[in-house]
Short mmCIF file of C-alpha atoms and ligand atoms in Angstrom, two decimals:
data_model
loop_
_atom_site.label_atom_id
_atom_site.label_comp_id
_atom_site.label_asym_id
_atom_site.label_seq_id
_atom_site.Cartn_x
_atom_site.Cartn_y
_atom_site.Cartn_z
CA MET M 1 -51.32 17.45 3.85
CA ALA M 2 -48.98 14.60 3.58
CA VAL M 3 -48.83 11.36 5.59
CA VAL M 4 -45.35 9.82 5.65
CA ASN M 5 -42.90 7.52 7.29
CA GLY M 6 -44.94 4.28 7.94
CA HIS M 7 -47.00 1.64 6.27
CA GLY M 8 -50.55 1.52 4.78
CA ALA M 9 -53.25 -0.97 5.18
CA THR M 10 -55.46 0.31 2.30
CA MET M 11 -58.04 -2.35 2.86
CA ALA M 12 -58.41 -2.49 -0.97
CA GLY M 13 -56.57 -5.86 -0.94
CA ALA M 14 -57.66 -9.37 -1.54
CA GLY M 15 -56.16 -12.84 -1.68
CA ALA M 16 -52.76 -13.18 -0.14
CA ASP M 17 -52.72 -9.67 1.10
CA PRO M 18 -56.19 -8.83 2.35
CA TYR M 19 -54.88 -5.59 3.97
CA GLY M 20 -53.81 -4.09 0.70
CA THR M 21 -50.45 -3.30 2.17
CA ILE M 22 -48.27 -0.47 0.88
CA ARG M 23 -44.84 -0.47 2.71
CA ASP M 24 -43.17 2.87 3.24
CA VAL M 25 -46.27 4.63 2.21
CA THR M 26 -46.82 8.32 1.38
CA ILE M 27 -50.26 9.79 1.05
CA LEU M 28 -50.96 13.31 -0.30
CA ILE M 29 -54.19 14.88 0.48
CA ARG M 30 -55.80 17.80 -1.35
CA GLU M 31 -59.14 19.36 -0.80
CA GLY M 32 -60.25 16.65 1.58
CA VAL M 33 -59.54 13.84 -0.93
CA ILE M 34 -56.65 11.37 -1.33
CA ASP M 35 -54.65 12.90 -4.23
CA TRP M 36 -51.80 10.46 -4.32
CA ILE M 37 -50.93 7.25 -2.54
CA GLY M 38 -47.98 4.89 -3.04
CA PRO M 39 -44.53 3.92 -1.97
CA ALA M 40 -42.48 6.88 -0.75
CA ASN M 41 -39.73 6.28 -3.35
CA LEU M 42 -42.12 6.80 -6.27
CA ILE M 43 -43.46 10.19 -5.20
CA PRO M 44 -42.15 13.40 -6.90
CA VAL M 45 -39.61 14.73 -4.40
CA ASP M 46 -41.02 18.28 -3.81
CA ALA M 47 -44.61 17.00 -3.28
CA VAL M 48 -44.03 16.29 0.45
CA SER M 49 -41.83 19.28 1.15
CA SER M 50 -44.56 21.58 -0.29
CA ALA M 51 -47.30 20.13 1.85
CA ARG M 52 -48.69 22.50 4.40
CA GLU M 53 -49.00 19.87 7.11
CA VAL M 54 -47.13 16.65 7.49
CA VAL M 55 -48.30 13.69 9.67
CA ASP M 56 -45.36 11.46 10.61
CA LEU M 57 -46.38 7.92 11.25
CA GLY M 58 -43.18 7.28 13.08
CA GLY M 59 -42.91 3.73 11.48
CA GLY M 60 -46.55 2.94 12.40
CA TRP M 61 -49.53 2.27 10.19
CA VAL M 62 -52.33 4.22 8.51
CA THR M 63 -55.71 2.74 7.78
CA PRO M 64 -58.96 4.08 6.53
CA GLY M 65 -60.86 5.86 9.26
CA LEU M 66 -63.07 3.37 11.11
CA VAL M 67 -66.78 3.26 10.17
CA ASP M 68 -69.05 2.20 13.00
CA CYS M 69 -72.26 1.57 11.13
CA HIS M 70 -74.56 0.49 13.95
CA THR M 71 -74.77 2.49 17.30
CA HIS M 72 -77.35 3.90 19.64
CA ILE M 73 -75.23 6.42 21.39
CA VAL M 74 -77.94 9.03 22.06
CA PHE M 75 -79.79 7.95 25.15
CA GLY M 76 -80.48 9.13 28.77
CA GLY M 77 -79.51 7.25 31.87
CA ASN M 78 -77.89 3.76 31.98
CA ARG M 79 -78.99 0.27 32.75
CA ALA M 80 -76.35 -0.89 35.28
CA ARG M 81 -79.03 -1.89 37.77
CA GLU M 82 -80.85 -4.00 35.13
CA TRP M 83 -77.62 -5.68 34.30
CA GLU M 84 -77.22 -6.64 37.97
CA ARG M 85 -80.64 -8.14 37.84
CA ARG M 86 -79.59 -10.20 34.80
CA LEU M 87 -76.71 -11.49 36.73
CA GLU M 88 -79.06 -12.45 39.48
CA GLY M 89 -80.81 -14.69 36.95
CA VAL M 90 -83.56 -12.56 35.23
CA SER M 91 -83.37 -12.69 31.49
CA TYR M 92 -83.15 -9.76 29.02
CA GLN M 93 -86.47 -10.73 27.59
CA GLN M 94 -88.14 -11.04 31.03
CA ILE M 95 -86.90 -7.56 32.01
CA ALA M 96 -88.33 -6.19 28.68
CA ARG M 97 -91.68 -7.90 29.32
CA GLU M 98 -91.88 -6.25 32.81
CA GLY M 99 -91.58 -2.83 31.07
CA GLY M 100 -87.86 -2.41 31.75
CA GLY M 101 -85.17 -2.88 29.14
CA ILE M 102 -85.51 -0.63 26.17
CA LEU M 103 -88.50 1.01 27.80
CA SER M 104 -86.53 2.08 30.82
CA SER M 105 -84.08 3.92 28.51
CA VAL M 106 -87.13 5.42 26.77
CA LEU M 107 -88.27 6.95 30.08
CA ALA M 108 -84.77 8.24 30.88
CA THR M 109 -84.39 9.67 27.39
CA ARG M 110 -87.77 11.44 27.40
CA ASN M 111 -86.91 12.87 30.82
CA ALA M 112 -83.47 14.14 29.77
CA THR M 113 -83.13 17.68 28.45
CA THR M 114 -81.82 18.06 24.94
CA ASP M 115 -78.62 19.57 26.35
CA GLN M 116 -78.09 16.53 28.57
CA LEU M 117 -78.65 14.10 25.67
CA GLU M 118 -76.28 16.04 23.54
CA THR M 119 -73.56 16.36 26.17
CA GLU M 120 -73.54 12.75 27.04
CA ALA M 121 -73.59 11.55 23.37
CA ARG M 122 -70.79 14.00 22.70
CA VAL M 123 -68.62 12.31 25.33
CA ARG M 124 -69.34 8.94 23.77
CA LEU M 125 -68.59 10.01 20.24
CA ASN M 126 -65.39 11.78 21.31
CA ARG M 127 -64.23 8.50 22.83
CA MET M 128 -64.94 6.74 19.56
CA ILE M 129 -62.97 9.33 17.59
CA ASP M 130 -60.06 8.84 20.06
CA HIS M 131 -60.15 5.26 18.83
CA GLY M 132 -60.10 6.03 15.16
CA VAL M 133 -63.76 6.45 14.11
CA THR M 134 -64.41 8.96 11.29
CA THR M 135 -67.95 7.88 10.30
CA VAL M 136 -70.63 6.81 12.70
CA GLU M 137 -74.28 5.76 12.24
CA ILE M 138 -76.59 6.73 15.07
CA LYS M 139 -80.12 5.39 15.58
CA SER M 140 -83.07 6.81 17.35
CA GLY M 141 -85.41 4.35 19.10
CA TYR M 142 -85.45 5.60 22.70
CA GLY M 143 -88.07 8.27 22.06
CA LEU M 144 -90.99 6.19 20.60
CA ASP M 145 -93.12 9.27 19.91
CA LEU M 146 -92.81 11.82 17.17
CA GLN M 147 -91.30 14.61 19.26
CA ASN M 148 -88.72 12.49 21.01
CA GLU M 149 -87.69 10.42 18.08
CA MET M 150 -87.10 13.62 16.10
CA ARG M 151 -85.21 15.09 19.06
CA MET M 152 -82.89 12.08 19.15
CA LEU M 153 -82.24 12.39 15.39
CA GLU M 154 -81.52 16.21 15.75
CA VAL M 155 -79.12 15.52 18.54
CA ALA M 156 -77.35 12.87 16.44
CA ARG M 157 -77.10 15.18 13.40
CA GLY M 158 -75.67 17.89 15.60
CA LEU M 159 -72.77 15.73 16.59
CA SER M 160 -71.18 16.07 13.14
CA ASP M 161 -69.61 19.30 14.45
CA LEU M 162 -67.00 17.04 16.05
CA GLY M 163 -65.66 16.67 12.51
CA VAL M 164 -66.90 13.15 11.64
CA THR M 165 -69.61 12.04 9.32
CA VAL M 166 -72.89 11.15 11.12
CA SER M 167 -75.40 8.90 9.32
CA THR M 168 -78.83 8.78 11.06
CA THR M 169 -81.37 6.00 11.32
CA LEU M 170 -84.96 6.22 12.44
CA LEU M 171 -85.59 3.20 14.71
CA ALA M 172 -88.97 4.23 15.95
CA ALA M 173 -90.01 0.50 15.73
CA HIS M 174 -87.61 -0.48 18.50
CA ALA M 175 -90.12 -1.34 21.23
CA LEU M 176 -93.89 -0.95 21.56
CA PRO M 177 -94.77 2.09 23.85
CA PRO M 178 -97.00 0.85 26.70
CA LYS M 179 -99.71 3.30 25.54
CA TYR M 180 -100.19 1.13 22.52
CA ALA M 181 -100.24 -2.21 24.24
CA LYS M 182 -103.69 -2.91 22.95
CA ASN M 183 -103.24 -1.12 19.70
CA ARG M 184 -100.06 -2.39 17.98
CA GLY M 185 -101.40 -1.39 14.52
CA GLY M 186 -101.94 2.14 15.78
CA TYR M 187 -98.22 2.47 16.67
CA VAL M 188 -97.08 1.00 13.41
CA ASP M 189 -99.46 3.48 11.71
CA LEU M 190 -97.95 6.32 13.64
CA VAL M 191 -94.41 5.23 12.62
CA CYS M 192 -95.27 4.77 8.96
CA GLU M 193 -97.69 7.69 8.42
CA GLU M 194 -96.16 10.43 10.68
CA MET M 195 -92.60 9.65 11.90
CA ILE M 196 -91.11 8.39 8.66
CA PRO M 197 -92.58 11.13 6.50
CA PHE M 198 -91.54 13.78 9.01
CA ALA M 199 -87.98 12.40 9.49
CA ALA M 200 -87.46 12.01 5.65
CA GLY M 201 -89.05 15.34 4.83
CA ALA M 202 -86.88 17.25 7.31
CA GLY M 203 -83.75 15.42 6.26
CA LEU M 204 -83.33 14.00 9.76
CA ALA M 205 -82.89 10.38 8.77
CA ASP M 206 -80.84 8.58 6.11
CA SER M 207 -82.18 5.13 6.88
CA VAL M 208 -85.03 3.24 8.59
CA ASP M 209 -84.58 0.31 10.89
CA ALA M 210 -86.85 -1.93 12.98
CA PHE M 211 -86.34 -4.54 15.71
CA CYS M 212 -87.84 -7.82 14.37
CA GLU M 213 -88.20 -9.90 17.56
CA GLY M 214 -90.71 -11.64 19.85
CA ILE M 215 -90.31 -8.79 22.38
CA ALA M 216 -90.52 -6.12 19.65
CA PHE M 217 -92.19 -6.18 16.20
CA THR M 218 -93.37 -9.01 13.98
CA VAL M 219 -92.18 -9.76 10.40
CA ASN M 220 -95.33 -8.13 8.97
CA GLU M 221 -95.03 -5.04 11.20
CA CYS M 222 -91.29 -4.65 10.21
CA GLU M 223 -92.18 -5.05 6.59
CA ARG M 224 -94.65 -2.21 6.82
CA VAL M 225 -92.13 -0.01 8.46
CA LEU M 226 -89.24 -0.72 6.06
CA LEU M 227 -91.51 -0.37 3.00
CA ALA M 228 -92.76 3.05 4.34
CA GLY M 229 -89.07 4.10 4.76
CA ILE M 230 -88.07 2.97 1.27
CA GLU M 231 -91.05 4.80 -0.15
CA HIS M 232 -89.85 7.93 1.41
CA GLY M 233 -86.31 7.52 0.04
CA LEU M 234 -84.59 6.08 3.15
CA SER M 235 -82.43 3.02 2.89
CA ALA M 236 -83.48 0.06 5.02
CA ARG M 237 -81.71 -1.85 7.83
CA LEU M 238 -83.10 -4.45 10.14
CA HIS M 239 -82.37 -5.83 13.62
CA ALA M 240 -82.89 -9.50 12.76
CA ASP M 241 -82.85 -12.82 14.53
CA GLN M 242 -80.91 -11.52 17.54
CA LEU M 243 -82.77 -13.57 20.20
CA SER M 244 -84.91 -15.94 18.11
CA ASP M 245 -85.34 -16.85 14.50
CA LEU M 246 -88.41 -14.99 13.07
CA GLY M 247 -87.02 -15.07 9.58
CA GLY M 248 -85.76 -11.48 9.83
CA ALA M 249 -82.72 -12.03 7.65
CA ALA M 250 -84.89 -13.35 4.79
CA LEU M 251 -87.26 -10.33 5.25
CA ALA M 252 -84.31 -7.92 5.04
CA ALA M 253 -83.05 -9.64 1.84
CA ARG M 254 -86.48 -9.69 0.31
CA LEU M 255 -87.01 -5.98 0.88
CA GLY M 256 -83.56 -5.03 -0.44
CA ALA M 257 -82.38 -3.77 2.95
CA ARG M 258 -78.68 -2.76 2.98
CA SER M 259 -78.07 -4.98 5.97
CA ALA M 260 -79.51 -7.40 8.46
CA ASP M 261 -77.94 -6.85 11.90
CA HIS M 262 -77.25 -9.28 14.77
CA LEU M 263 -78.23 -12.57 13.11
CA GLU M 264 -77.44 -14.94 16.05
CA TYR M 265 -80.39 -17.15 15.26
CA THR M 266 -80.39 -16.85 11.44
CA SER M 267 -80.80 -20.06 9.54
CA GLU M 268 -78.76 -21.23 6.53
CA ALA M 269 -81.71 -20.32 4.29
CA GLY M 270 -81.64 -16.78 5.74
CA ALA M 271 -77.97 -16.52 4.99
CA GLU M 272 -78.50 -17.77 1.53
CA ALA M 273 -81.31 -15.19 0.89
CA MET M 274 -78.97 -12.45 2.05
CA GLY M 275 -76.17 -13.69 -0.21
CA GLU M 276 -78.53 -13.61 -3.25
CA ALA M 277 -79.81 -10.19 -2.45
CA GLY M 278 -76.47 -8.58 -1.65
CA CYS M 279 -77.61 -7.85 1.82
CA ALA M 280 -74.65 -7.37 4.39
CA ALA M 281 -74.48 -9.01 7.71
CA VAL M 282 -73.68 -6.52 10.49
CA LEU M 283 -72.18 -8.57 13.33
CA LEU M 284 -72.49 -7.13 16.74
CA PRO M 285 -70.33 -9.18 19.02
CA GLY M 286 -70.57 -6.67 21.86
CA ALA M 287 -74.21 -7.50 22.31
CA PHE M 288 -73.48 -11.26 21.94
CA TYR M 289 -70.82 -10.83 24.66
CA PHE M 290 -72.83 -8.69 27.03
CA LEU M 291 -76.04 -10.64 26.89
CA GLY M 292 -74.13 -13.97 27.14
CA ASP M 293 -76.80 -15.98 25.30
CA GLY M 294 -74.27 -18.27 23.71
CA GLN M 295 -75.91 -18.64 20.24
CA LYS M 296 -73.53 -17.39 17.60
CA PRO M 297 -74.36 -16.07 14.12
CA PRO M 298 -73.90 -18.59 11.40
CA ILE M 299 -70.52 -17.29 10.19
CA ASP M 300 -69.69 -20.27 7.97
CA ALA M 301 -73.03 -20.15 6.20
CA LEU M 302 -72.68 -16.36 5.67
CA ARG M 303 -69.10 -16.89 4.28
CA LYS M 304 -70.39 -19.65 2.00
CA HIS M 305 -73.10 -17.46 0.58
CA ASP M 306 -70.64 -14.50 0.09
CA VAL M 307 -72.45 -12.19 2.50
CA PRO M 308 -70.26 -9.23 3.39
CA LEU M 309 -69.24 -9.58 7.03
CA VAL M 310 -69.48 -6.21 8.69
CA VAL M 311 -68.52 -5.46 12.31
CA ALA M 312 -69.98 -2.66 14.53
CA THR M 313 -70.19 -1.90 18.32
CA ASP M 314 -74.00 -1.62 18.70
CA ALA M 315 -73.02 0.82 21.38
CA ASN M 316 -76.18 1.19 23.63
CA PRO M 317 -77.11 1.11 27.28
CA GLY M 318 -78.78 -2.30 27.39
CA SER M 319 -76.88 -4.86 25.31
CA SER M 320 -73.56 -3.33 24.47
CA PRO M 321 -72.41 -0.58 26.77
CA THR M 322 -69.16 0.24 25.05
CA VAL M 323 -67.93 2.99 22.79
CA GLN M 324 -64.71 1.11 21.81
CA PRO M 325 -64.70 0.02 18.19
CA LEU M 326 -61.44 -1.96 18.46
CA VAL M 327 -63.01 -4.03 21.23
CA ALA M 328 -65.68 -5.02 18.77
CA LEU M 329 -62.94 -6.11 16.33
CA ASN M 330 -61.36 -8.19 19.06
CA GLN M 331 -64.63 -9.73 19.97
CA ALA M 332 -65.52 -10.50 16.33
CA CYS M 333 -62.25 -12.44 16.12
CA VAL M 334 -62.22 -14.13 19.44
CA LEU M 335 -66.01 -14.91 19.78
CA PHE M 336 -67.07 -15.29 16.09
CA GLY M 337 -63.78 -16.53 14.56
CA LEU M 338 -63.33 -13.72 12.01
CA THR M 339 -59.82 -13.15 10.87
CA PRO M 340 -58.38 -9.77 11.93
CA ALA M 341 -58.32 -8.77 8.28
CA GLU M 342 -61.91 -9.69 7.83
CA ALA M 343 -62.91 -7.80 10.98
CA ILE M 344 -60.99 -4.68 9.93
CA ALA M 345 -62.50 -4.76 6.35
CA GLY M 346 -65.90 -5.09 8.20
CA MET M 347 -65.31 -1.90 9.99
CA THR M 348 -63.97 0.13 7.09
CA ARG M 349 -64.69 -0.78 3.44
CA LEU M 350 -67.72 -3.06 4.00
CA ALA M 351 -69.19 -0.85 6.66
CA ALA M 352 -69.07 2.13 4.37
CA GLY M 353 -71.07 0.11 1.87
CA VAL M 354 -73.78 -0.54 4.46
CA LEU M 355 -74.18 3.28 4.89
CA GLY M 356 -74.00 3.87 1.04
CA LEU M 357 -70.93 5.97 1.53
CA GLU M 358 -68.82 4.43 -1.23
CA ASP M 359 -66.44 7.37 -1.24
CA ARG M 360 -64.61 6.07 1.80
CA GLY M 361 -63.48 2.87 3.64
CA VAL M 362 -60.42 2.24 1.50
CA LEU M 363 -57.21 4.29 0.96
CA GLU M 364 -57.20 4.98 -2.76
CA VAL M 365 -56.84 7.98 -4.99
CA GLY M 366 -60.08 9.95 -5.30
CA ARG M 367 -61.60 8.69 -1.89
CA ARG M 368 -62.41 11.03 0.85
CA ALA M 369 -59.34 11.45 3.07
CA ASP M 370 -60.56 9.77 6.25
CA LEU M 371 -57.62 8.19 7.87
CA ALA M 372 -56.61 6.68 11.17
CA CYS M 373 -52.87 6.44 12.21
CA TRP M 374 -51.75 3.91 14.68
CA ASN M 375 -48.67 3.22 16.65
CA ILE M 376 -48.52 -0.54 15.80
CA GLY M 377 -46.18 -2.84 14.06
CA GLU M 378 -48.66 -4.76 11.98
CA PRO M 379 -52.40 -4.26 11.24
CA ALA M 380 -53.60 -7.35 13.10
CA GLU M 381 -52.82 -5.45 16.27
CA LEU M 382 -55.96 -3.36 15.74
CA ALA M 383 -57.97 -6.45 16.63
CA TYR M 384 -55.38 -8.04 18.96
CA TRP M 385 -55.14 -5.78 22.04
CA VAL M 386 -57.92 -6.56 24.38
CA GLY M 387 -59.42 -3.18 25.29
CA GLY M 388 -58.18 -1.54 22.13
CA LEU M 389 -55.69 1.27 21.70
CA PRO M 390 -56.02 4.94 20.90
CA ALA M 391 -55.26 6.24 17.43
CA GLN M 392 -52.09 8.37 17.14
CA ALA M 393 -53.80 10.75 14.65
CA VAL M 394 -57.27 10.84 13.07
CA ILE M 395 -57.99 12.72 9.81
CA SER M 396 -61.49 13.26 8.55
CA GLY M 397 -62.11 14.79 5.10
CA GLY M 398 -58.48 15.97 5.07
CA ARG M 399 -58.66 17.74 8.40
CA ARG M 400 -56.87 16.49 11.48
CA ILE M 401 -59.32 15.98 14.27
CA ARG M 402 -56.98 14.15 16.64
N1 DI6 K 1 -80.99 -4.86 19.82
C1 DI6 K 1 -80.04 -4.43 20.61
O1 DI6 K 1 -79.03 -4.95 20.89
C2 DI6 K 1 -80.21 -3.01 21.02
N2 DI6 K 1 -81.44 -2.80 20.20
C3 DI6 K 1 -81.78 -3.88 19.71
O2 DI6 K 1 -82.88 -3.89 19.04
C4 DI6 K 1 -80.37 -3.00 22.45
C5 DI6 K 1 -81.29 -1.93 22.90
C6 DI6 K 1 -81.39 -1.88 24.38
O3 DI6 K 1 -81.38 -2.88 25.15
O4 DI6 K 1 -81.52 -0.75 24.84
FE1 FE K 2 -78.72 -2.27 17.78
#
């Protein structure tokens, strides 16, 4: 396959050209991998004409396929009624304490058939692919028992037949099931001693995650969960400091988690710990926007301590009901002050790092041929248009999927 007649934002750049621009780019793809990339005038003449398939950028741009490294797109029902209540003045935390919030999605997820879960998640992922996604991470966390958590992970794994890479994360420590209200330790035992070993043993999860928050799990409980995951060969992530500062960022850093996510209430000390540990910050401006809390992540402190700034949708029914990755880029710029180049790097190269998928996220010889082609005049447009824009072509592992 050859990609011709446009420009490339390789995202391998730095300094004055953070996009790593190649004007008049040609890309040759062989066996699912980028075989050649450079200015069209340097390519051997017959290489393009002998390509079996040619993708014409029509003067537009090609970027790495987008990597949405934090989503919860497998769930039953929706929470529009709860959102109305929030607008009537009831807080997200109050709704959670009343047994709504995440627990209402747990009920709807448990009651949905596997077919329903899969069909609805497929619609969501197809929308993401329309908008340039070639790698997605999907979390469990609306099952909260062995059978339903594994069912969510199985549904997530099955979505890879859409032609994209699906990375899965066990988030059984998302909320405390009411049955364990008087036995918190018993639920954490179940997560650590049954769910993690099962998910890891069956190859259903790549990572483990936990929600470190007043309405969810304490620092000590999250530490147990993450350590159990690591012991079973999973990489660790953490929902940290989203609604209050429990010191989640520092915990993620101390345990060697790949990322701490959300971070609205993270202190400078937390940012510093992340920088020292090489723990990435996954910014989720969709949840910040939709919950309307007003407390922003400490972007300057994260920059100062060289923490990689990653951007994801957090697509979920409660705090970020969107499946539009470019909207998250726009929100990251408008709400958090990232530059468009920072935001795009945060949904390509740096997001691939969070998933441990170093074979993608930049356009470079030898990398997996995951590409998104756009009808735009300059790369900043990916973050500029409010509401996003569809990709013109999407290539995953050298195969055209849009
Ligand atoms: N934080 C979030 O933003 C999502 N999960 C989490 O721990 C929201 C989950 C939900 O409200 O359904
Ligand atoms: Fe989340």
